[in-house]
PDB file of C-alpha atoms in Angstrom:
ATOM      1  CA  MET A   1       0.000   0.000   0.000  1.00 45.00           C
ATOM      2  CA  PHE A   2       2.789   2.440   0.848  1.00 48.00           C
ATOM      3  CA  ARG A   3       5.322   3.389  -1.795  1.00 52.00           C
ATOM      4  CA  THR A   4       8.626   3.258   0.066  1.00 52.00           C
ATOM      5  CA  ARG A   5      12.269   2.895  -0.810  1.00 53.00           C
ATOM      6  CA  MET A   6      14.049  -0.060   0.794  1.00 51.00           C
ATOM      7  CA  LEU A   7      15.848   0.986   3.962  1.00 46.00           C
ATOM      8  CA  ALA A   8      17.297  -1.223   6.665  1.00 49.00           C
ATOM      9  CA  ARG A   9      14.711   0.322   8.959  1.00 62.00           C
ATOM     10  CA  SER A  10      11.836   1.646   6.886  1.00 77.00           C
ATOM     11  CA  LEU A  11       9.540   4.515   7.780  1.00 84.00           C
ATOM     12  CA  ALA A  12       6.097   4.741   6.214  1.00 88.00           C
ATOM     13  CA  PRO A  13       4.583   8.241   6.467  1.00 91.00           C
ATOM     14  CA  LEU A  14       0.946   8.535   7.518  1.00 91.00           C
ATOM     15  CA  GLY A  15      -1.786  10.660   5.950  1.00 91.00           C
ATOM     16  CA  ASP A  16      -0.591  13.170   3.373  1.00 93.00           C
ATOM     17  CA  ARG A  17       2.980  13.226   4.695  1.00 94.00           C
ATOM     18  CA  VAL A  18       5.970  12.993   2.329  1.00 95.00           C
ATOM     19  CA  LEU A  19       9.457  11.870   3.398  1.00 94.00           C
ATOM     20  CA  VAL A  20      12.200  13.774   1.501  1.00 94.00           C
ATOM     21  CA  ARG A  21      15.992  13.516   1.262  1.00 93.00           C
ATOM     22  CA  ARG A  22      17.412  17.004   0.716  1.00 90.00           C
ATOM     23  CA  ALA A  23      20.006  17.462  -2.036  1.00 85.00           C
ATOM     24  CA  ALA A  24      23.654  17.827  -0.967  1.00 79.00           C
ATOM     25  CA  LYS A  25      24.844  21.285   0.067  1.00 75.00           C
ATOM     26  CA  GLU A  26      26.853  23.254  -2.478  1.00 71.00           C
ATOM     27  CA  THR A  27      30.360  23.763  -1.102  1.00 73.00           C
ATOM     28  CA  GLN A  28      31.875  25.372  -4.203  1.00 74.00           C
ATOM     29  CA  THR A  29      30.721  28.515  -6.004  1.00 75.00           C
ATOM     30  CA  ALA A  30      30.452  28.882  -9.779  1.00 77.00           C
ATOM     31  CA  GLY A  31      33.754  30.816  -9.683  1.00 81.00           C
ATOM     32  CA  GLY A  32      35.539  27.888  -8.011  1.00 79.00           C
ATOM     33  CA  LEU A  33      35.696  29.224  -4.439  1.00 77.00           C
ATOM     34  CA  TYR A  34      35.115  26.726  -1.629  1.00 74.00           C
ATOM     35  CA  LEU A  35      32.632  27.724   1.079  1.00 73.00           C
ATOM     36  CA  PRO A  36      32.851  26.634   4.715  1.00 71.00           C
ATOM     37  CA  SER A  37      30.177  24.031   5.483  1.00 67.00           C
ATOM     38  CA  ASP A  38      28.593  26.105   8.262  1.00 66.00           C
ATOM     39  CA  LYS A  39      27.957  29.052   5.894  1.00 58.00           C
ATOM     40  CA  THR A  40      26.039  27.109   3.251  1.00 59.00           C
ATOM     41  CA  LYS A  41      22.246  27.008   3.299  1.00 68.00           C
ATOM     42  CA  ASP A  42      20.200  23.842   2.945  1.00 73.00           C
ATOM     43  CA  PRO A  43      19.231  23.380  -0.714  1.00 77.00           C
ATOM     44  CA  ASN A  44      15.587  23.951  -1.613  1.00 88.00           C
ATOM     45  CA  GLU A  45      15.261  20.747  -3.582  1.00 92.00           C
ATOM     46  CA  GLY A  46      15.193  17.082  -2.714  1.00 94.00           C
ATOM     47  CA  GLU A  47      14.136  13.570  -3.662  1.00 94.00           C
ATOM     48  CA  VAL A  48      10.972  11.910  -2.373  1.00 95.00           C
ATOM     49  CA  VAL A  49      11.842   8.749  -0.424  1.00 93.00           C
ATOM     50  CA  ALA A  50       8.396   7.650   0.783  1.00 93.00           C
ATOM     51  CA  VAL A  51       4.786   8.832   0.507  1.00 94.00           C
ATOM     52  CA  GLY A  52       1.772   8.312   2.771  1.00 92.00           C
ATOM     53  CA  PRO A  53      -1.551   6.948   1.486  1.00 93.00           C
ATOM     54  CA  GLY A  54      -3.292  10.345   1.409  1.00 92.00           C
ATOM     55  CA  GLU A  55      -5.778  12.417   3.374  1.00 92.00           C
ATOM     56  CA  ARG A  56      -9.417  11.554   4.071  1.00 91.00           C
ATOM     57  CA  ASP A  57     -12.095  14.222   3.787  1.00 91.00           C
ATOM     58  CA  VAL A  58     -15.139  14.530   6.066  1.00 93.00           C
ATOM     59  CA  ALA A  59     -17.124  12.140   3.842  1.00 93.00           C
ATOM     60  CA  GLY A  60     -14.418   9.491   4.223  1.00 90.00           C
ATOM     61  CA  ASN A  61     -13.093   9.692   0.651  1.00 94.00           C
ATOM     62  CA  LEU A  62      -9.347   9.151   0.269  1.00 92.00           C
ATOM     63  CA  HIS A  63      -7.442  11.846  -1.653  1.00 93.00           C
ATOM     64  CA  GLN A  64      -4.155  10.260  -2.698  1.00 93.00           C
ATOM     65  CA  VAL A  65      -0.858  12.141  -2.721  1.00 91.00           C
ATOM     66  CA  ASP A  66       0.204  13.380  -6.189  1.00 92.00           C
ATOM     67  CA  LEU A  67       3.878  12.537  -5.585  1.00 93.00           C
ATOM     68  CA  LYS A  68       5.647   9.188  -5.764  1.00 93.00           C
ATOM     69  CA  SER A  69       8.960   7.834  -4.572  1.00 92.00           C
ATOM     70  CA  GLY A  70      11.853   9.126  -6.699  1.00 93.00           C
ATOM     71  CA  ASP A  71      10.257  12.465  -7.657  1.00 94.00           C
ATOM     72  CA  ASN A  72      12.437  15.585  -7.402  1.00 95.00           C
ATOM     73  CA  VAL A  73      10.614  18.368  -5.565  1.00 96.00           C
ATOM     74  CA  LEU A  74      11.032  22.050  -4.667  1.00 95.00           C
ATOM     75  CA  LEU A  75      10.972  22.556  -0.893  1.00 94.00           C
ATOM     76  CA  PRO A  76      10.296  25.606   1.286  1.00 92.00           C
ATOM     77  CA  GLU A  77      13.309  27.236   2.915  1.00 88.00           C
ATOM     78  CA  TYR A  78      11.971  26.541   6.404  1.00 88.00           C
ATOM     79  CA  GLY A  79       9.648  23.899   7.778  1.00 88.00           C
ATOM     80  CA  GLY A  80       9.401  20.156   7.843  1.00 91.00           C
ATOM     81  CA  ILE A  81      10.374  17.782  10.615  1.00 93.00           C
ATOM     82  CA  LYS A  82      13.989  16.581  10.529  1.00 93.00           C
ATOM     83  CA  ILE A  83      14.400  12.915  11.400  1.00 91.00           C
ATOM     84  CA  THR A  84      17.273  10.445  11.190  1.00 89.00           C
ATOM     85  CA  VAL A  85      16.771   6.939   9.786  1.00 84.00           C
ATOM     86  CA  ASP A  86      19.823   4.650   9.515  1.00 82.00           C
ATOM     87  CA  ASP A  87      22.271   7.564   9.927  1.00 84.00           C
ATOM     88  CA  GLU A  88      20.603   9.434   7.054  1.00 86.00           C
ATOM     89  CA  GLU A  89      18.957  12.805   7.691  1.00 90.00           C
ATOM     90  CA  LEU A  90      15.489  13.043   6.125  1.00 92.00           C
ATOM     91  CA  VAL A  91      12.749  15.664   6.332  1.00 94.00           C
ATOM     92  CA  LEU A  92       9.022  14.973   6.720  1.00 95.00           C
ATOM     93  CA  PHE A  93       6.632  17.441   5.005  1.00 95.00           C
ATOM     94  CA  ARG A  94       2.910  17.629   4.402  1.00 94.00           C
ATOM     95  CA  GLU A  95       2.051  17.428   0.714  1.00 93.00           C
ATOM     96  CA  SER A  96       0.638  20.975   0.819  1.00 92.00           C
ATOM     97  CA  ASP A  97       4.003  22.315   2.115  1.00 94.00           C
ATOM     98  CA  ILE A  98       5.892  21.130  -0.983  1.00 94.00           C
ATOM     99  CA  LEU A  99       6.106  23.966  -3.501  1.00 94.00           C
ATOM    100  CA  GLY A 100       6.458  22.035  -6.758  1.00 94.00           C
ATOM    101  CA  LYS A 101       7.721  19.009  -8.649  1.00 95.00           C
ATOM    102  CA  PHE A 102      10.525  19.023 -11.221  1.00 93.00           C
ATOM    103  CA  GLU A 103       9.669  17.275 -14.506  1.00 87.00           C
TER     104      GLU A 103
END
């Protein structure tokens, strides 16, 4: 039922939650300068790792999440719940918090 990527310890989001792995931080500028790791911001894009089944409305109808595992998405600068699964830092968002999907 859940679309998840295989992890040693898997986490299946509930409701309309989406589990995302943020892209790696840029440590080098376009001009070739290296930035210290504490001065770089978290990137605003990531890859969907797992997706919940969707949200139910008041009538009980299930509205499935439009994303699937492997999609590349645009994330807000702030927000989400940071969690660690198998020494990997992931972020849990609601579907409505995700700004867009890259084609």
